[in-house]
mmCIF file of C-alpha atoms and ligand atoms in Angstrom:
data_model
loop_
_atom_site.group_PDB
_atom_site.id
_atom_site.type_symbol
_atom_site.label_atom_id
_atom_site.label_comp_id
_atom_site.label_asym_id
_atom_site.label_seq_id
_atom_site.Cartn_x
_atom_site.Cartn_y
_atom_site.Cartn_z
ATOM 1 C CA MET A 987 92.322 90.368 149.924
ATOM 2 C CA LYS A 988 90.273 87.936 147.891
ATOM 3 C CA ILE A 989 89.865 89.216 144.307
ATOM 4 C CA GLU A 990 86.140 88.789 143.673
ATOM 5 C CA ALA A 991 85.823 90.648 140.384
ATOM 6 C CA ILE A 992 87.685 92.941 138.018
ATOM 7 C CA THR A 993 86.108 95.804 136.082
ATOM 8 C CA LEU A 994 87.669 96.930 132.805
ATOM 9 C CA ARG A 995 86.662 100.350 131.549
ATOM 10 C CA GLU A 996 87.649 102.764 128.844
ATOM 11 C CA LEU A 997 87.252 106.518 129.204
ATOM 12 C CA LYS A 998 87.637 109.021 126.414
ATOM 13 C CA ILE A 999 89.036 112.353 127.582
ATOM 14 C CA PRO A 1000 89.996 115.248 125.288
ATOM 15 C CA LEU A 1001 93.436 116.738 125.976
ATOM 16 C CA VAL A 1002 93.530 120.476 126.683
ATOM 17 C CA HIS A 1003 96.208 120.713 123.953
ATOM 18 C CA PHE A 1004 97.265 118.047 121.420
ATOM 19 C CA PHE A 1005 100.463 116.122 122.221
ATOM 20 C CA GLU A 1006 102.878 115.317 119.392
ATOM 21 C CA THR A 1007 105.923 113.026 119.517
ATOM 22 C CA SER A 1008 108.143 111.693 116.720
ATOM 23 C CA PHE A 1009 105.555 108.910 116.290
ATOM 24 C CA GLY A 1010 102.378 110.939 116.051
ATOM 25 C CA ARG A 1011 99.829 113.363 117.447
ATOM 26 C CA THR A 1012 97.154 112.673 120.100
ATOM 27 C CA TYR A 1013 94.082 114.901 120.585
ATOM 28 C CA THR A 1014 91.979 112.665 122.812
ATOM 29 C CA ARG A 1015 93.364 110.189 125.318
ATOM 30 C CA ARG A 1016 91.629 106.852 125.576
ATOM 31 C CA VAL A 1017 92.162 105.920 129.225
ATOM 32 C CA LEU A 1018 91.945 102.279 130.345
ATOM 33 C CA LEU A 1019 91.162 101.773 134.013
ATOM 34 C CA PHE A 1020 91.025 98.420 135.808
ATOM 35 C CA THR A 1021 89.312 98.028 139.169
ATOM 36 C CA LEU A 1022 89.956 95.123 141.536
ATOM 37 C CA HIS A 1023 86.986 94.378 143.824
ATOM 38 C CA SER A 1024 88.003 92.784 147.112
ATOM 39 C CA ASP A 1025 86.456 92.682 150.603
ATOM 40 C CA GLY A 1026 84.384 95.812 149.936
ATOM 41 C CA LEU A 1027 87.474 97.673 148.705
ATOM 42 C CA GLU A 1028 88.203 98.947 145.220
ATOM 43 C CA GLY A 1029 91.784 99.116 143.979
ATOM 44 C CA TRP A 1030 92.284 101.139 140.816
ATOM 45 C CA GLY A 1031 95.013 100.930 138.205
ATOM 46 C CA GLU A 1032 95.566 102.720 134.896
ATOM 47 C CA CYS A 1033 96.807 100.958 131.782
ATOM 48 C CA VAL A 1034 98.978 103.475 129.924
ATOM 49 C CA ALA A 1035 98.968 101.706 126.549
ATOM 50 C CA GLY A 1036 98.729 104.079 123.614
ATOM 51 C CA GLU A 1037 95.833 104.498 121.194
ATOM 52 C CA GLY A 1038 97.989 102.632 118.662
ATOM 53 C CA PRO A 1039 101.109 100.402 118.928
ATOM 54 C CA TYR A 1040 103.576 103.241 118.324
ATOM 55 C CA TYR A 1041 105.359 103.962 121.607
ATOM 56 C CA SER A 1042 105.549 100.211 122.234
ATOM 57 C CA GLU A 1043 103.702 97.206 120.844
ATOM 58 C CA GLU A 1044 100.873 97.603 123.352
ATOM 59 C CA TYR A 1045 97.652 99.408 122.438
ATOM 60 C CA ILE A 1046 94.195 99.842 123.950
ATOM 61 C CA GLU A 1047 92.309 96.997 122.273
ATOM 62 C CA GLY A 1048 95.247 94.617 122.742
ATOM 63 C CA ALA A 1049 95.552 95.424 126.442
ATOM 64 C CA TRP A 1050 91.802 94.994 126.924
ATOM 65 C CA ASP A 1051 91.824 91.650 125.121
ATOM 66 C CA VAL A 1052 94.821 90.108 126.925
ATOM 67 C CA THR A 1053 93.461 91.297 130.262
ATOM 68 C CA LYS A 1054 90.042 89.819 129.626
ATOM 69 C CA ARG A 1055 91.265 86.500 128.220
ATOM 70 C CA TYR A 1056 94.401 85.787 130.262
ATOM 71 C CA LEU A 1057 95.422 88.245 132.975
ATOM 72 C CA ALA A 1058 92.170 88.876 134.862
ATOM 73 C CA PRO A 1059 91.286 85.137 134.964
ATOM 74 C CA ALA A 1060 94.706 84.482 136.566
ATOM 75 C CA LEU A 1061 93.775 86.818 139.450
ATOM 76 C CA ILE A 1062 90.045 86.358 139.995
ATOM 77 C CA GLY A 1063 89.388 84.039 142.944
ATOM 78 C CA GLU A 1064 92.955 84.416 144.269
ATOM 79 C CA THR A 1065 93.625 85.685 147.784
ATOM 80 C CA LEU A 1066 96.509 88.125 148.089
ATOM 81 C CA GLN A 1067 98.331 89.565 151.075
ATOM 82 C CA ALA A 1068 100.076 92.230 149.020
ATOM 83 C CA GLY A 1069 100.333 93.865 145.593
ATOM 84 C CA ARG A 1070 103.831 92.503 145.162
ATOM 85 C CA GLU A 1071 102.376 88.981 144.827
ATOM 86 C CA VAL A 1072 100.697 89.874 141.533
ATOM 87 C CA PRO A 1073 103.668 89.568 139.081
ATOM 88 C CA ALA A 1074 104.141 85.858 139.883
ATOM 89 C CA LEU A 1075 100.471 85.181 139.149
ATOM 90 C CA LEU A 1076 100.749 86.881 135.741
ATOM 91 C CA ALA A 1077 104.219 85.623 134.821
ATOM 92 C CA ARG A 1078 102.996 82.899 132.491
ATOM 93 C CA VAL A 1079 101.887 85.618 130.029
ATOM 94 C CA ARG A 1080 104.856 87.077 128.168
ATOM 95 C CA GLU A 1081 105.278 90.846 127.732
ATOM 96 C CA HIS A 1082 102.021 92.938 127.939
ATOM 97 C CA ARG A 1083 103.674 94.930 130.703
ATOM 98 C CA MET A 1084 101.305 97.888 130.645
ATOM 99 C CA ALA A 1085 98.279 95.624 131.060
ATOM 100 C CA LYS A 1086 99.998 93.711 133.885
ATOM 101 C CA ALA A 1087 101.072 96.961 135.553
ATOM 102 C CA ALA A 1088 97.501 98.262 135.681
ATOM 103 C CA LEU A 1089 96.382 95.120 137.545
ATOM 104 C CA GLU A 1090 99.375 94.994 139.878
ATOM 105 C CA ASN A 1091 99.123 98.687 140.696
ATOM 106 C CA ALA A 1092 95.411 98.291 141.417
ATOM 107 C CA ALA A 1093 96.342 95.609 143.966
ATOM 108 C CA TRP A 1094 98.870 97.947 145.661
ATOM 109 C CA ASP A 1095 96.217 100.693 145.608
ATOM 110 C CA ALA A 1096 93.811 98.338 147.434
ATOM 111 C CA GLU A 1097 96.503 97.119 149.840
ATOM 112 C CA ALA A 1098 97.375 100.678 150.898
ATOM 113 C CA GLN A 1099 93.686 101.355 151.601
ATOM 114 C CA GLN A 1100 93.277 98.098 153.496
ATOM 115 C CA LYS A 1101 96.338 98.766 155.662
ATOM 116 C CA GLY A 1102 95.348 102.410 156.118
ATOM 117 C CA ILE A 1103 98.756 103.730 155.045
ATOM 118 C CA PRO A 1104 99.762 106.026 152.193
ATOM 119 C CA LEU A 1105 100.664 104.203 148.985
ATOM 120 C CA TRP A 1106 103.986 106.091 148.812
ATOM 121 C CA LYS A 1107 105.019 104.630 152.165
ATOM 122 C CA LEU A 1108 104.010 101.137 151.092
ATOM 123 C CA LEU A 1109 106.243 101.552 148.004
ATOM 124 C CA GLY A 1110 109.199 102.510 150.219
ATOM 125 C CA GLY A 1111 109.167 106.232 149.524
ATOM 126 C CA SER A 1112 110.303 108.992 151.829
ATOM 127 C CA ARG A 1113 110.142 112.341 150.011
ATOM 128 C CA ARG A 1114 107.527 114.812 151.281
ATOM 129 C CA GLU A 1115 107.546 116.715 148.004
ATOM 130 C CA ILE A 1116 108.656 115.804 144.506
ATOM 131 C CA ALA A 1117 110.272 117.910 141.764
ATOM 132 C CA CYS A 1118 108.354 118.428 138.540
ATOM 133 C CA GLY A 1119 109.281 119.050 134.947
ATOM 134 C CA VAL A 1120 107.195 119.236 131.789
ATOM 135 C CA SER A 1121 107.324 117.393 128.496
ATOM 136 C CA ILE A 1122 106.347 119.686 125.636
ATOM 137 C CA GLY A 1123 105.356 118.074 122.370
ATOM 138 C CA ILE A 1124 106.203 119.128 118.832
ATOM 139 C CA GLN A 1125 104.167 122.228 117.927
ATOM 140 C CA ASP A 1126 102.908 123.789 114.704
ATOM 141 C CA SER A 1127 105.567 126.517 114.866
ATOM 142 C CA HIS A 1128 108.700 127.515 116.748
ATOM 143 C CA ASP A 1129 106.887 130.540 118.166
ATOM 144 C CA GLN A 1130 104.141 128.332 119.566
ATOM 145 C CA LEU A 1131 106.785 126.191 121.307
ATOM 146 C CA LEU A 1132 108.594 129.214 122.778
ATOM 147 C CA GLN A 1133 105.258 130.522 124.010
ATOM 148 C CA LYS A 1134 104.536 127.196 125.733
ATOM 149 C CA ILE A 1135 107.961 127.131 127.372
ATOM 150 C CA GLU A 1136 107.391 130.638 128.691
ATOM 151 C CA THR A 1137 104.060 129.580 130.206
ATOM 152 C CA GLU A 1138 105.544 126.491 131.893
ATOM 153 C CA LEU A 1139 108.539 128.392 133.298
ATOM 154 C CA ALA A 1140 106.155 130.994 134.698
ATOM 155 C CA ALA A 1141 104.187 128.165 136.343
ATOM 156 C CA GLY A 1142 107.395 127.157 138.169
ATOM 157 C CA TYR A 1143 108.402 123.895 136.464
ATOM 158 C CA GLN A 1144 112.011 122.974 137.237
ATOM 159 C CA ARG A 1145 112.897 121.342 133.931
ATOM 160 C CA ILE A 1146 111.735 121.741 130.349
ATOM 161 C CA LYS A 1147 111.854 118.730 128.049
ATOM 162 C CA ILE A 1148 111.055 119.129 124.384
ATOM 163 C CA LYS A 1149 110.304 116.431 121.863
ATOM 164 C CA VAL A 1150 112.722 116.333 118.946
ATOM 165 C CA LYS A 1151 112.914 114.584 115.572
ATOM 166 C CA PRO A 1152 114.884 115.221 112.380
ATOM 167 C CA GLY A 1153 113.757 118.642 111.133
ATOM 168 C CA TRP A 1154 112.622 119.735 114.632
ATOM 169 C CA ASP A 1155 115.788 119.779 116.703
ATOM 170 C CA VAL A 1156 118.964 121.887 116.395
ATOM 171 C CA GLU A 1157 117.293 125.052 115.177
ATOM 172 C CA VAL A 1158 114.652 124.783 117.892
ATOM 173 C CA LEU A 1159 117.207 124.099 120.648
ATOM 174 C CA GLU A 1160 119.276 127.051 119.402
ATOM 175 C CA LYS A 1161 116.290 129.388 119.760
ATOM 176 C CA ILE A 1162 115.476 128.099 123.241
ATOM 177 C CA ARG A 1163 119.068 128.443 124.468
ATOM 178 C CA THR A 1164 119.397 131.944 123.012
ATOM 179 C CA ARG A 1165 116.310 133.047 124.900
ATOM 180 C CA TRP A 1166 116.925 131.070 128.130
ATOM 181 C CA PRO A 1167 120.686 130.385 128.502
ATOM 182 C CA ASN A 1168 120.387 128.882 131.997
ATOM 183 C CA ILE A 1169 117.214 126.798 132.268
ATOM 184 C CA THR A 1170 117.416 123.048 132.858
ATOM 185 C CA LEU A 1171 116.618 121.693 129.416
ATOM 186 C CA SER A 1172 116.449 118.211 127.924
ATOM 187 C CA CYS A 1173 115.083 116.553 124.814
ATOM 188 C CA ASP A 1174 113.367 113.285 123.939
ATOM 189 C CA ALA A 1175 113.629 111.728 120.481
ATOM 190 C CA ASN A 1176 111.459 108.635 120.990
ATOM 191 C CA SER A 1177 113.836 106.663 118.727
ATOM 192 C CA ALA A 1178 113.728 109.118 115.815
ATOM 193 C CA TYR A 1179 117.453 108.866 114.911
ATOM 194 C CA THR A 1180 119.935 106.251 113.684
ATOM 195 C CA LEU A 1181 123.704 105.909 113.817
ATOM 196 C CA ALA A 1182 123.875 107.777 110.520
ATOM 197 C CA ASP A 1183 122.866 110.845 112.587
ATOM 198 C CA GLU A 1184 125.880 110.612 114.905
ATOM 199 C CA GLN A 1185 127.496 113.840 113.684
ATOM 200 C CA HIS A 1186 124.147 115.576 113.819
ATOM 201 C CA LEU A 1187 123.564 114.415 117.422
ATOM 202 C CA ARG A 1188 127.040 115.615 118.392
ATOM 203 C CA ALA A 1189 125.836 119.116 117.525
ATOM 204 C CA PHE A 1190 123.407 118.801 120.497
ATOM 205 C CA ASP A 1191 126.398 118.948 122.859
ATOM 206 C CA ARG A 1192 126.608 122.717 122.555
ATOM 207 C CA PHE A 1193 123.186 123.222 124.198
ATOM 208 C CA GLN A 1194 124.241 121.883 127.623
ATOM 209 C CA LEU A 1195 121.256 119.582 127.842
ATOM 210 C CA LEU A 1196 120.560 117.666 131.030
ATOM 211 C CA MET A 1197 120.063 114.614 128.791
ATOM 212 C CA ILE A 1198 119.019 113.285 125.405
ATOM 213 C CA GLU A 1199 116.295 110.694 125.886
ATOM 214 C CA GLN A 1200 116.117 107.541 123.731
ATOM 215 C CA PRO A 1201 117.680 108.867 120.517
ATOM 216 C CA LEU A 1202 118.082 105.445 118.845
ATOM 217 C CA TRP A 1203 116.042 102.266 118.409
ATOM 218 C CA SER A 1204 113.479 101.472 121.071
ATOM 219 C CA ASP A 1205 115.016 98.036 121.795
ATOM 220 C CA ASP A 1206 118.686 98.988 121.740
ATOM 221 C CA PHE A 1207 121.474 99.266 124.336
ATOM 222 C CA TYR A 1208 124.550 98.416 122.265
ATOM 223 C CA PHE A 1209 124.428 101.311 119.805
ATOM 224 C CA HIS A 1210 123.359 103.741 122.506
ATOM 225 C CA ALA A 1211 126.569 102.745 124.313
ATOM 226 C CA ARG A 1212 128.554 103.471 121.173
ATOM 227 C CA LEU A 1213 126.794 106.829 120.785
ATOM 228 C CA GLN A 1214 127.261 107.722 124.467
ATOM 229 C CA ARG A 1215 131.031 107.395 124.016
ATOM 230 C CA GLN A 1216 130.851 110.034 121.259
ATOM 231 C CA LEU A 1217 128.796 112.583 123.233
ATOM 232 C CA HIS A 1218 129.395 114.838 126.210
ATOM 233 C CA THR A 1219 125.651 115.012 126.898
ATOM 234 C CA SER A 1220 124.218 112.197 129.037
ATOM 235 C CA LEU A 1221 121.908 109.743 127.347
ATOM 236 C CA CYS A 1222 118.749 108.615 129.143
ATOM 237 C CA LEU A 1223 116.876 105.469 128.171
ATOM 238 C CA ASP A 1224 113.097 105.272 128.231
ATOM 239 C CA GLU A 1225 111.610 102.752 125.739
ATOM 240 C CA ALA A 1226 114.551 100.318 125.950
ATOM 241 C CA ILE A 1227 114.362 99.693 129.707
ATOM 242 C CA ARG A 1228 111.601 97.160 130.372
ATOM 243 C CA SER A 1229 112.988 95.505 133.507
ATOM 244 C CA ALA A 1230 115.626 95.655 136.227
ATOM 245 C CA ARG A 1231 117.641 93.200 134.152
ATOM 246 C CA ASP A 1232 117.541 95.623 131.209
ATOM 247 C CA ALA A 1233 118.618 98.453 133.511
ATOM 248 C CA GLU A 1234 121.618 96.476 134.734
ATOM 249 C CA ALA A 1235 122.668 95.466 131.216
ATOM 250 C CA ALA A 1236 122.265 98.991 129.835
ATOM 251 C CA VAL A 1237 124.220 100.607 132.645
ATOM 252 C CA GLU A 1238 127.037 98.027 132.533
ATOM 253 C CA LEU A 1239 127.360 98.564 128.790
ATOM 254 C CA GLY A 1240 127.498 102.340 129.229
ATOM 255 C CA ALA A 1241 124.321 102.875 127.185
ATOM 256 C CA CYS A 1242 122.977 105.629 129.460
ATOM 257 C CA ARG A 1243 123.829 107.718 132.498
ATOM 258 C CA ILE A 1244 120.205 108.385 133.487
ATOM 259 C CA ILE A 1245 117.069 106.205 133.483
ATOM 260 C CA ASN A 1246 113.442 107.224 132.962
ATOM 261 C CA ILE A 1247 111.171 104.899 134.970
ATOM 262 C CA LYS A 1248 107.616 104.445 133.739
ATOM 263 C CA VAL A 1249 105.722 102.013 135.898
ATOM 264 C CA GLY A 1250 103.612 100.818 132.946
ATOM 265 C CA ARG A 1251 106.581 100.232 130.656
ATOM 266 C CA VAL A 1252 108.336 97.974 133.200
ATOM 267 C CA GLY A 1253 105.204 96.011 134.159
ATOM 268 C CA GLY A 1254 104.158 97.405 137.537
ATOM 269 C CA PHE A 1255 105.314 98.807 140.861
ATOM 270 C CA SER A 1256 107.414 95.757 141.837
ATOM 271 C CA GLU A 1257 109.582 95.984 138.747
ATOM 272 C CA ALA A 1258 109.696 99.804 138.907
ATOM 273 C CA ILE A 1259 111.081 99.547 142.451
ATOM 274 C CA ALA A 1260 113.595 96.922 141.258
ATOM 275 C CA VAL A 1261 114.760 99.227 138.419
ATOM 276 C CA HIS A 1262 115.061 102.054 140.942
ATOM 277 C CA HIS A 1263 117.254 99.897 143.193
ATOM 278 C CA VAL A 1264 119.524 98.715 140.365
ATOM 279 C CA ALA A 1265 120.063 102.305 139.234
ATOM 280 C CA GLN A 1266 120.728 103.411 142.799
ATOM 281 C CA ARG A 1267 123.342 100.676 143.237
ATOM 282 C CA PHE A 1268 125.164 101.915 140.116
ATOM 283 C CA GLY A 1269 124.880 105.617 141.063
ATOM 284 C CA ILE A 1270 122.542 106.296 138.128
ATOM 285 C CA PRO A 1271 119.809 108.875 138.922
ATOM 286 C CA VAL A 1272 116.254 108.131 137.809
ATOM 287 C CA TRP A 1273 113.147 110.214 137.159
ATOM 288 C CA CYS A 1274 109.511 109.316 136.659
ATOM 289 C CA GLY A 1275 108.232 109.378 133.088
ATOM 290 C CA GLY A 1276 104.654 110.073 132.042
ATOM 291 C CA MET A 1277 102.214 108.636 129.509
ATOM 292 C CA LEU A 1278 99.547 111.380 129.548
ATOM 293 C CA GLU A 1279 97.902 109.731 132.555
ATOM 294 C CA SER A 1280 94.565 110.524 134.094
ATOM 295 C CA GLY A 1281 94.446 111.122 137.832
ATOM 296 C CA ILE A 1282 94.738 107.426 138.727
ATOM 297 C CA GLY A 1283 98.013 106.840 136.913
ATOM 298 C CA ARG A 1284 99.197 110.320 137.860
ATOM 299 C CA SER A 1285 98.628 109.738 141.593
ATOM 300 C CA HIS A 1286 100.544 106.450 141.298
ATOM 301 C CA ASN A 1287 103.431 108.252 139.554
ATOM 302 C CA VAL A 1288 103.467 110.828 142.354
ATOM 303 C CA ALA A 1289 103.711 108.031 144.953
ATOM 304 C CA LEU A 1290 106.513 106.236 143.099
ATOM 305 C CA SER A 1291 108.501 109.479 142.739
ATOM 306 C CA THR A 1292 108.945 109.646 146.539
ATOM 307 C CA LEU A 1293 111.589 106.888 146.420
ATOM 308 C CA PRO A 1294 115.081 108.245 147.212
ATOM 309 C CA ASN A 1295 116.820 107.760 143.854
ATOM 310 C CA PHE A 1296 114.197 109.832 141.966
ATOM 311 C CA LYS A 1297 116.753 112.629 141.964
ATOM 312 C CA LEU A 1298 115.746 114.471 138.799
ATOM 313 C CA PRO A 1299 112.462 116.297 138.068
ATOM 314 C CA GLY A 1300 109.899 113.940 136.524
ATOM 315 C CA ASP A 1301 107.330 114.292 133.756
ATOM 316 C CA VAL A 1302 104.768 114.254 136.557
ATOM 317 C CA SER A 1303 102.996 117.542 136.068
ATOM 318 C CA ALA A 1304 99.716 119.133 137.093
ATOM 319 C CA SER A 1305 96.363 117.628 136.047
ATOM 320 C CA LYS A 1306 95.335 120.928 134.473
ATOM 321 C CA ARG A 1307 98.112 120.739 131.851
ATOM 322 C CA TYR A 1308 96.250 117.768 130.367
ATOM 323 C CA TRP A 1309 92.590 117.845 131.375
ATOM 324 C CA LYS A 1310 89.811 120.379 131.770
ATOM 325 C CA GLU A 1311 88.690 118.285 134.749
ATOM 326 C CA ASP A 1312 90.629 115.347 136.184
ATOM 327 C CA ILE A 1313 88.869 112.252 137.572
ATOM 328 C CA ILE A 1314 90.425 112.663 141.016
ATOM 329 C CA GLU A 1315 89.769 115.047 143.889
ATOM 330 C CA PRO A 1316 91.853 117.081 144.609
ATOM 331 C CA GLU A 1317 93.560 117.298 141.225
ATOM 332 C CA VAL A 1318 97.348 116.944 141.101
ATOM 333 C CA ALA A 1319 98.612 120.490 141.621
ATOM 334 C CA VAL A 1320 102.106 121.922 141.236
ATOM 335 C CA SER A 1321 103.428 124.719 143.455
ATOM 336 C CA PRO A 1322 105.049 127.923 142.101
ATOM 337 C CA GLN A 1323 108.381 126.255 143.038
ATOM 338 C CA GLY A 1324 107.616 123.363 140.675
ATOM 339 C CA THR A 1325 106.878 120.745 143.330
ATOM 340 C CA ILE A 1326 104.016 118.450 144.273
ATOM 341 C CA ALA A 1327 103.330 118.098 148.012
ATOM 342 C CA ILE A 1328 102.883 114.516 149.202
ATOM 343 C CA SER A 1329 99.685 113.736 151.097
ATOM 344 C CA ASP A 1330 99.586 111.790 154.365
ATOM 345 C CA LYS A 1331 96.193 110.320 153.522
ATOM 346 C CA PRO A 1332 95.928 106.527 153.365
ATOM 347 C CA GLY A 1333 95.857 104.966 149.906
ATOM 348 C CA ARG A 1334 96.706 106.901 146.756
ATOM 349 C CA GLY A 1335 96.025 110.209 148.519
ATOM 350 C CA TYR A 1336 93.523 111.434 145.919
ATOM 351 C CA ASP A 1337 89.831 110.497 145.945
ATOM 352 C CA LEU A 1338 87.914 109.362 142.881
ATOM 353 C CA ARG A 1339 85.127 111.318 141.210
ATOM 354 C CA PRO A 1340 82.750 108.414 140.436
ATOM 355 C CA ALA A 1341 80.093 110.516 138.671
ATOM 356 C CA LEU A 1342 82.649 112.060 136.317
ATOM 357 C CA ILE A 1343 84.240 108.652 135.696
ATOM 358 C CA GLU A 1344 80.815 107.237 134.703
ATOM 359 C CA GLU A 1345 80.142 110.213 132.471
ATOM 360 C CA LEU A 1346 83.450 109.757 130.590
ATOM 361 C CA THR A 1347 83.147 105.952 130.303
ATOM 362 C CA VAL A 1348 82.577 104.666 126.768
ATOM 363 C CA GLN A 1349 83.024 100.966 127.461
ATOM 364 C CA LYS A 1350 82.836 98.816 130.587
ATOM 365 C CA GLU A 1351 82.892 95.128 131.419
ATOM 366 C CA VAL A 1352 82.782 93.329 134.774
ATOM 367 C CA LEU A 1353 84.643 90.010 134.957
ATOM 368 C CA ARG A 1354 83.844 87.457 137.673
ATOM 369 C CA ALA A 1355 84.786 83.873 138.451
HETATM 370 O O1 LIG B 2761 108.454 109.334 125.655
HETATM 371 O O2 LIG B 2761 108.068 110.194 127.546
HETATM 372 C C1 LIG B 2761 107.655 109.817 126.451
HETATM 373 C C2 LIG B 2761 103.949 110.689 126.132
HETATM 374 C C3 LIG B 2761 103.478 109.602 125.443
HETATM 375 C C4 LIG B 2761 104.368 108.618 125.042
HETATM 376 C C5 LIG B 2761 105.727 108.729 125.356
HETATM 377 C C6 LIG B 2761 106.195 109.820 126.070
HETATM 378 C C7 LIG B 2761 105.292 110.828 126.433
HETATM 379 C C8 LIG B 2761 105.694 112.051 127.114
HETATM 380 C C9 LIG B 2761 104.628 112.763 127.900
HETATM 381 O O3 LIG B 2761 106.798 112.566 126.988
HETATM 382 C C10 LIG B 2761 104.882 112.767 129.342
HETATM 383 C C11 LIG B 2761 103.679 113.304 130.075
HETATM 384 O O4 LIG B 2761 103.591 114.524 130.203
HETATM 385 O O5 LIG B 2761 102.828 112.497 130.525
HETATM 386 MG MG1 LIG B 2762 110.432 109.350 126.508
#
């Protein structure tokens, strides 16, 4: 595959319902899509950077700029045999993992099409269906949250995750557990607590949570390890795990018993697979995180989730939870049992809707040699 050109584009898509975490509320997702043009094929990748640098340091304009100035020029004109060759070509640029991931994943997307095999097989997956959970943001009221949980349970989702922060935690969890004593429940703090909250976090133990996700600083393992020793509930790291090396260090320290893998956060499919393998070697289950992806990123998350150590339900849920219309055909759909069936089609398994993509595009630039 000779990379002849790369298209950068930004779409603006309103969310069906706002999404609020401990770092802010999103009403409209700005979606960055990169397309690799090679031998008449188009490989697509989604850059999951946030609207602002709040989940991590990456953000839309920054990802666009580093891709245009440094990352795309390192790929254009190169001939690749496989998507896994991309990280080495981009390695000179430090960090910017979400931007790199979008390019690398686009190359895997093209490779799967070129070889005529499903992307999930190319990644080393084997599951024919994957288990789905939902991530429910902070709401305007407790009643609104309980209502949302009821809707998602009725839709079949196998695990409910709620966002927590100081002032939106114990009381909320208490109400959920009183109403649903036996559901699989977890929470995600997105780094909203500090060690001064240790006693407060110990109170979470009585809710029998599957896990508490990233309670402390986004770059920390050491204090998570200290906290894990004080809790019965398993900790899961999201933000802090940026590589397989991080995963190994965190697990050896005892900082978590579960890992959330987001392909954007770790810099692309190659590193996501490496994190998966490290966790598997240590007997640590993983699950696939989400970043409010459009159909491109969502289809890639579905493919990744077919690897064997994705043993817990992911935040990979149906397109219709996020979008009035998704940019892929068919949309990602979840069964009444809370699963997504894996397609045998070559490539990502979901076709694009080019007319809708054009209609939603607010900015586009084609880069060539
Ligand atoms: O921490 O998992 C997170 C969304 C944006 C930024 C960070 C996170 C999330 C989610 C949503 O929890 C997951 C999804 O449904 O895509
Ligand atoms: Mg998280």
